[in-house]
CSV table of C-alpha atoms in Angstrom, one decimal:
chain,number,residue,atom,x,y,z
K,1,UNK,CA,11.4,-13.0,-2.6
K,2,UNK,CA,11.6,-9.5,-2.7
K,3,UNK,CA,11.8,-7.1,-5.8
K,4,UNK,CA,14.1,-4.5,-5.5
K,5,UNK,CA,13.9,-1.6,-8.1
K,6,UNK,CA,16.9,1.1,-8.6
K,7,UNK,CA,17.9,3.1,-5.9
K,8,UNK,CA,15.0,4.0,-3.0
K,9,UNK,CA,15.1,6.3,-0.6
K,10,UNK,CA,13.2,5.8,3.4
K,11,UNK,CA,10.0,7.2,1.7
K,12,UNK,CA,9.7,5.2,-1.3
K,13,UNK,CA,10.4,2.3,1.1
K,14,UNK,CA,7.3,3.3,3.2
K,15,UNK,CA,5.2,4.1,0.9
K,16,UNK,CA,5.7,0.3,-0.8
K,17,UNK,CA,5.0,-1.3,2.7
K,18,UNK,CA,2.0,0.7,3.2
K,19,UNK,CA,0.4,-0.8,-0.2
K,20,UNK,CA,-2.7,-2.5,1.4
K,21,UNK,CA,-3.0,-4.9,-1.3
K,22,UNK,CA,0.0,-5.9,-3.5
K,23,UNK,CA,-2.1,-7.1,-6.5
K,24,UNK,CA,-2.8,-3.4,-7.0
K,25,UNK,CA,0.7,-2.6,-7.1
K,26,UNK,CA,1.6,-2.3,-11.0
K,27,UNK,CA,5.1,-3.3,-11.9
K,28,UNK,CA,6.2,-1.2,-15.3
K,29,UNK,CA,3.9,-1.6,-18.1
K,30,UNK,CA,3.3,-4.9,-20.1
K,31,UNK,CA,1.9,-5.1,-23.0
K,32,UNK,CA,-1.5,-7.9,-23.2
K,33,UNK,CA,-1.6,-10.3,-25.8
K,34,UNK,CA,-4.7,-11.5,-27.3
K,35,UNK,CA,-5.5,-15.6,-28.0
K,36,UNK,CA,-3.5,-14.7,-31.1
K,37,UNK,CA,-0.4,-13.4,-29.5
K,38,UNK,CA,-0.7,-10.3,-31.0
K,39,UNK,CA,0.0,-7.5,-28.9
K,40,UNK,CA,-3.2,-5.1,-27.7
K,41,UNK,CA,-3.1,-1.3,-29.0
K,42,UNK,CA,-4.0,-0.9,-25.4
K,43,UNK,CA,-1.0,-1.2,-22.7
K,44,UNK,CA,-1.7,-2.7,-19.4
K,45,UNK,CA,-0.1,-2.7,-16.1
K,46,UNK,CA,0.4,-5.9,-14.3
K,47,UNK,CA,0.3,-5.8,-10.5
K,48,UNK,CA,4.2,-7.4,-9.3
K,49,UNK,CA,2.1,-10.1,-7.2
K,50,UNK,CA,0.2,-11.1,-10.2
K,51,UNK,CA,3.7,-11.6,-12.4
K,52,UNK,CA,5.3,-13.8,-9.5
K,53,UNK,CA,1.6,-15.8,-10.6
K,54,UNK,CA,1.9,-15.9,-14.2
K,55,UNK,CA,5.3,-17.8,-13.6
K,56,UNK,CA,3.9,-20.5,-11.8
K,57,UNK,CA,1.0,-20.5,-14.1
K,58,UNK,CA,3.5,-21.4,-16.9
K,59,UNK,CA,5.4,-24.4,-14.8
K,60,UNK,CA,2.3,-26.0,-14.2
K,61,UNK,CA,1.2,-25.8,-17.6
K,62,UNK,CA,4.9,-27.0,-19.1
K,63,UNK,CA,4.3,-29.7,-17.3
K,64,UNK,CA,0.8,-30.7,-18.6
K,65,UNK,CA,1.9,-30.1,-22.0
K,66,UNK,CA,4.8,-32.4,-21.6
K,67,UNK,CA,2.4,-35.2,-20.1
K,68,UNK,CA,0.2,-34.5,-23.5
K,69,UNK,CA,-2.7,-31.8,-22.1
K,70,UNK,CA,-4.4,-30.1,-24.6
K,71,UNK,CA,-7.4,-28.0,-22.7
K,72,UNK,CA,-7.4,-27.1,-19.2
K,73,UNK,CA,-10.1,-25.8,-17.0
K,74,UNK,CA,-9.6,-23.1,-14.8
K,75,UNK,CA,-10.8,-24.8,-11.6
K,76,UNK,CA,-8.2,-27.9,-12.4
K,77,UNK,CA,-5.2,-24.8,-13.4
K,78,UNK,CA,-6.2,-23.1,-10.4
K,79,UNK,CA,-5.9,-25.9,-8.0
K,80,UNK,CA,-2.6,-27.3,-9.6
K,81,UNK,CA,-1.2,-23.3,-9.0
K,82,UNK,CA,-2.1,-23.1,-5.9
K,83,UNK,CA,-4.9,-20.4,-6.4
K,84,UNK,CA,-7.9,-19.9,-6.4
K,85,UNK,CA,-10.3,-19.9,-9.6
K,86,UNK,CA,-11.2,-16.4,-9.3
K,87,UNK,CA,-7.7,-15.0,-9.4
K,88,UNK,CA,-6.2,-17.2,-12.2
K,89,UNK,CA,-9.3,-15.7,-14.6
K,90,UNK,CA,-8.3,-12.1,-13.1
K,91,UNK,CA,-3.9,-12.8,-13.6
K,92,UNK,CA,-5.0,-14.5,-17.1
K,93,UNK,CA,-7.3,-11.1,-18.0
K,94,UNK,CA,-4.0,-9.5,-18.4
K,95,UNK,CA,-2.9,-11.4,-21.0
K,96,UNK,CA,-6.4,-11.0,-22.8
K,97,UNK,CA,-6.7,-14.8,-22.3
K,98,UNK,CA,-10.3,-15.8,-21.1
K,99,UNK,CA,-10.7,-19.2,-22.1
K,100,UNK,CA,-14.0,-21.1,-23.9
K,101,UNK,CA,-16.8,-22.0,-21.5
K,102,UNK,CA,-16.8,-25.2,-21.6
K,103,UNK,CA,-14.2,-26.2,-22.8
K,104,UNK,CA,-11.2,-24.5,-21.0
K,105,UNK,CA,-8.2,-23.0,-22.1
K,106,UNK,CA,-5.8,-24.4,-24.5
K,107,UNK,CA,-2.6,-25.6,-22.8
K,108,UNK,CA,-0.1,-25.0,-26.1
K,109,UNK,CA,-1.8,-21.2,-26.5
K,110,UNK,CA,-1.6,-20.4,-23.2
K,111,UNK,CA,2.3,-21.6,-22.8
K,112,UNK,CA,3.0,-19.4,-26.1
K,113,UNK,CA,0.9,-15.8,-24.3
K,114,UNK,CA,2.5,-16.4,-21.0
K,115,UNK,CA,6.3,-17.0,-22.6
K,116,UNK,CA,5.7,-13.9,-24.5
K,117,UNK,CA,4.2,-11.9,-22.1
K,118,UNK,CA,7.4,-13.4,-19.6
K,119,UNK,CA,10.0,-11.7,-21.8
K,120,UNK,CA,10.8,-15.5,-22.5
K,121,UNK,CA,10.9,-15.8,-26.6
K,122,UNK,CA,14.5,-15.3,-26.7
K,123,UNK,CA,17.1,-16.5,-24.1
K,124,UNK,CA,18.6,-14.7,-20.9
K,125,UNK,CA,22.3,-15.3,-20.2
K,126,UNK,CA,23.5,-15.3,-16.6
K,127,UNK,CA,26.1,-15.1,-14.9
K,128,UNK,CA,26.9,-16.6,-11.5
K,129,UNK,CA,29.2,-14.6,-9.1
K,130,UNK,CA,30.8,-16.4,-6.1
K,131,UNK,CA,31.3,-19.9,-6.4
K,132,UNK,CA,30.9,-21.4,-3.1
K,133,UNK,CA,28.5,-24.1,-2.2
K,134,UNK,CA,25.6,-21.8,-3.5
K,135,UNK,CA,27.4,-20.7,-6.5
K,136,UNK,CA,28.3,-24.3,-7.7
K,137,UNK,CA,25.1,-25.5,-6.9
K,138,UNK,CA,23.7,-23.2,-9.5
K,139,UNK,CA,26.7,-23.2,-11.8
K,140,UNK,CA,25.9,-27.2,-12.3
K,141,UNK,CA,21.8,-26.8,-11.9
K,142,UNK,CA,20.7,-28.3,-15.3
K,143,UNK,CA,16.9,-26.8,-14.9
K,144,UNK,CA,18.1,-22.9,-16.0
K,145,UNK,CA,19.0,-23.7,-19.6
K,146,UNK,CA,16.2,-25.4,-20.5
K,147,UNK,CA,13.7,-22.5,-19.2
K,148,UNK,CA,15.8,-20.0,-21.8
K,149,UNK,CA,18.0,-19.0,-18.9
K,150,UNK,CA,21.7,-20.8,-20.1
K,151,UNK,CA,24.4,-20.2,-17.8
K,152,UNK,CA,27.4,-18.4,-19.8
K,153,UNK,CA,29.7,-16.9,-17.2
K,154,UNK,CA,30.7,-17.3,-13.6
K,155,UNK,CA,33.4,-15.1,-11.4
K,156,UNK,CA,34.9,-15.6,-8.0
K,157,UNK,CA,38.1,-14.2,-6.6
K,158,UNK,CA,39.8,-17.8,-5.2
K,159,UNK,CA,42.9,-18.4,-7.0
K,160,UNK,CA,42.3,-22.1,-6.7
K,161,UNK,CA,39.4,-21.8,-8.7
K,162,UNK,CA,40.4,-19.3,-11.3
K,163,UNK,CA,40.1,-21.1,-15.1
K,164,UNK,CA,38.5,-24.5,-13.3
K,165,UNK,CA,35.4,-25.6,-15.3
K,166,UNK,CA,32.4,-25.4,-13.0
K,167,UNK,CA,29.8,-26.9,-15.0
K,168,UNK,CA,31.4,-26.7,-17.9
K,169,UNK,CA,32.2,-23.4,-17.8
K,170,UNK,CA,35.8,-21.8,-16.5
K,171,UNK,CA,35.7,-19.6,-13.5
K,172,UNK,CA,36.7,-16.2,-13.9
K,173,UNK,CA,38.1,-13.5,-11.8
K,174,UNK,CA,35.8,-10.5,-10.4
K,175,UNK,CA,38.2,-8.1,-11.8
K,176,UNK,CA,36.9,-9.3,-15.1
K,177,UNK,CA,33.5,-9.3,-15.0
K,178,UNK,CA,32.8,-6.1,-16.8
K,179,UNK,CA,34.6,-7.5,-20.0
K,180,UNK,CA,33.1,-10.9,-19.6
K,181,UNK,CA,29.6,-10.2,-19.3
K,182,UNK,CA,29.7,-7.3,-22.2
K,183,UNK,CA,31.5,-9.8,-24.3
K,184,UNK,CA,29.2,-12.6,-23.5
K,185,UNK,CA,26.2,-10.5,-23.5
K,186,UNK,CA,25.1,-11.5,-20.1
K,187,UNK,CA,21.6,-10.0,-19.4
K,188,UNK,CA,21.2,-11.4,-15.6
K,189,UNK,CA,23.5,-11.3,-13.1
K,190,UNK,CA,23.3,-14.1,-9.8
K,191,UNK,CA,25.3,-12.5,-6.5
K,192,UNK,CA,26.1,-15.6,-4.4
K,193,UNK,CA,29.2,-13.3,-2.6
K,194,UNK,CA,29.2,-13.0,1.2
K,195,UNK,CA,27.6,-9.3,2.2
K,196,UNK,CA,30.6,-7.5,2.3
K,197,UNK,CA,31.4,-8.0,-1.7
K,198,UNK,CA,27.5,-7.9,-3.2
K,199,UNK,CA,27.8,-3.7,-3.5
K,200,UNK,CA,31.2,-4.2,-5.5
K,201,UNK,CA,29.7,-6.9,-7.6
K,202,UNK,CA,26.5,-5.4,-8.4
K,203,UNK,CA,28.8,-2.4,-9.5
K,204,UNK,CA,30.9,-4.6,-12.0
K,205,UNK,CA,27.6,-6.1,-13.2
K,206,UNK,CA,26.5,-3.1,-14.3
K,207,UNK,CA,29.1,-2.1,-15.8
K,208,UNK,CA,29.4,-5.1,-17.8
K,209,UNK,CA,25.7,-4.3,-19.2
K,210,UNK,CA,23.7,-6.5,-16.4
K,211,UNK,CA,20.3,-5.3,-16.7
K,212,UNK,CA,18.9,-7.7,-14.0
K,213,UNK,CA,20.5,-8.8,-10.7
K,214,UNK,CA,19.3,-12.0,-8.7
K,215,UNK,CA,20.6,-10.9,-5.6
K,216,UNK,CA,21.3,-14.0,-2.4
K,217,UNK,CA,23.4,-11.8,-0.2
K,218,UNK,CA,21.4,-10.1,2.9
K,219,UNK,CA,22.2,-6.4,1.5
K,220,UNK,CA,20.1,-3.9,-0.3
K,221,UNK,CA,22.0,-3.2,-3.0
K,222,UNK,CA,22.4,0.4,-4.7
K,223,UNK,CA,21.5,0.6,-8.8
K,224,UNK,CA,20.5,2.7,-11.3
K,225,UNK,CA,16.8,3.1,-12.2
K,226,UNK,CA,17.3,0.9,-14.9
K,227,UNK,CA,18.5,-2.2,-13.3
K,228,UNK,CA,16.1,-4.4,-11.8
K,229,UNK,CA,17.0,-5.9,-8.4
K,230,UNK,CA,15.7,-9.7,-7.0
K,231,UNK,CA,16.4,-10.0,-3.4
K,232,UNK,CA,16.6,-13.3,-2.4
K,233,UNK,CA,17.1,-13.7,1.8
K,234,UNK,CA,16.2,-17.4,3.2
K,235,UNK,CA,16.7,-16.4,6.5
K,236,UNK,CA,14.1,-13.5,6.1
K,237,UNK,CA,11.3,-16.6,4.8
K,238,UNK,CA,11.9,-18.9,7.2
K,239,UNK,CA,11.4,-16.0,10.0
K,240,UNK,CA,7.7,-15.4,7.9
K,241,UNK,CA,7.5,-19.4,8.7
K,242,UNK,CA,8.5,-19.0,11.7
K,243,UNK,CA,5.4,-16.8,12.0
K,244,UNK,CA,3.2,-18.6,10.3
K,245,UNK,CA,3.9,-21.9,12.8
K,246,UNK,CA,3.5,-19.6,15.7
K,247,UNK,CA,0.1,-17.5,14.7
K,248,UNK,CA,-1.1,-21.4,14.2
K,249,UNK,CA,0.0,-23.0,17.6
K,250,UNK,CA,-1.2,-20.4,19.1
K,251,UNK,CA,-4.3,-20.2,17.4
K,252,UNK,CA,-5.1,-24.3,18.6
K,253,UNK,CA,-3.8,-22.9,22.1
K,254,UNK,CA,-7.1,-20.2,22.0
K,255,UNK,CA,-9.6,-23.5,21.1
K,256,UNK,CA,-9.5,-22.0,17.1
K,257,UNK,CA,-10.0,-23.8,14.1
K,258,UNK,CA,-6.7,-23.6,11.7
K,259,UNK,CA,-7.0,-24.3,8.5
């Protein structure tokens, strides 16, 4: 997934894929909480790789507090996320978390830091544009509401479709979606349109207040500084797959170890 920022011009694009090292890469500034969840006088950045992290971090430990975890040691939250011990203590530092030697970190406290520090304490409405098998597959996805993202709106220009209740919710046309979304006060925005429609979308988005755009089509999308962009294009990961597979075949073709 790729984050997409405002508008960009060739040399801000360089100089992004010349970063060495994306965990240095601050996003804008976040405040850290302490073990309180009181905010720090002091405003940190958090690197964008390290925020993709603290998301996972916060699945994993959802679902240890729903089996009835209490504490959790790094090494065991590490493994679970995927990482390594080292790095969850660093991505955790941000949020002035640092655990008790010995005993860990408490799972409940931990949830509460990383919600806040998420944006997550109050609820995200989005709104699905383009209601084909993508669309509806998201439209009726039951995980969004329950993680404080509740789908309130979703847009398509098939007459067929217009006013039919997609999970619940009647479709409405593109023409509206300025109205709907400042009515409904939709803060995210899902773009499931073929290419050709994702620039006129994002557009109407925007208009309609859309501060954040989860963006499927396979175009880079033009928007003010103050929207933040999500591009999302499977056919780019499975080509880094692709890579992966091939680096390791031919890896065991050269007699080398793959791990």
């Amino acid at each position: 997934m790729v984050s997409q920022r405002g508008r960009r011009n060739g040399a801000a694009v360089a100089r992004k894929l010349s970063t060495p090292d994306a965990d240095n890469a601050p996003t804008a500034e976040m405040p850290a909480v302490t073990e309180n969840g009181a905010e720090e006088a002091r405003v940190r950045a958090i690197p964008e790789a390290a925020v993709a992290r603290l998301a996972v971090y916060l699945r994993v430990l959802s679902a240890m507090a729903e089996q009835g975890a209490t504490t959790v040691a790094s090494e065991e939250l590490a493994t679970a996320a995927g990482v390594n011990s080292a790095k969850l203590r660093k991505d955790l530092s941000y949020l002035g978390s640092y655990g008790t030697r010995g005993v860990g970190y408490e799972v409940a406290v931990l949830v509460a830091q990383l919600e806040r520090i998420l944006g997550l304490t109050r609820q995200h409405k989005v709104a699905v544009v383009g209601i084909g098998n993508l669309g509806h597959a998201l439209a009726n996805y039951g995980g969004f509401p329950g993680r404080g993202f509740p789908v309130e709106a979703l847009f398509d220009i098939d007459p067929d479709l217009i006013g039919v209740p997609v999970g619940g919710i009647p479709v409405s046309h593109l023409n509206d979606i300025p109205e709907v979304c400042s009515e409904r006060g939709i803060s995210i925005g899902v773009i499931a349109t073929p290419p050709p429609a994702a620039q006129t979308v994002a557009d109407r988005l925007v208009q309609g207040g859309v501060q954040c755009i989860l963006n499927f089509a396979p175009v880079v999308l033009q928007v003010p500084d103050h929207v933040e962009v999500r591009k999302v294009d499977l056919a780019v990961e499975l080509q880094i797959l692709s890579f992966h597979v091939a680096r390791r075949a031919e890896n065991v073709g050269n007699g080398m170890v793959v791990r």
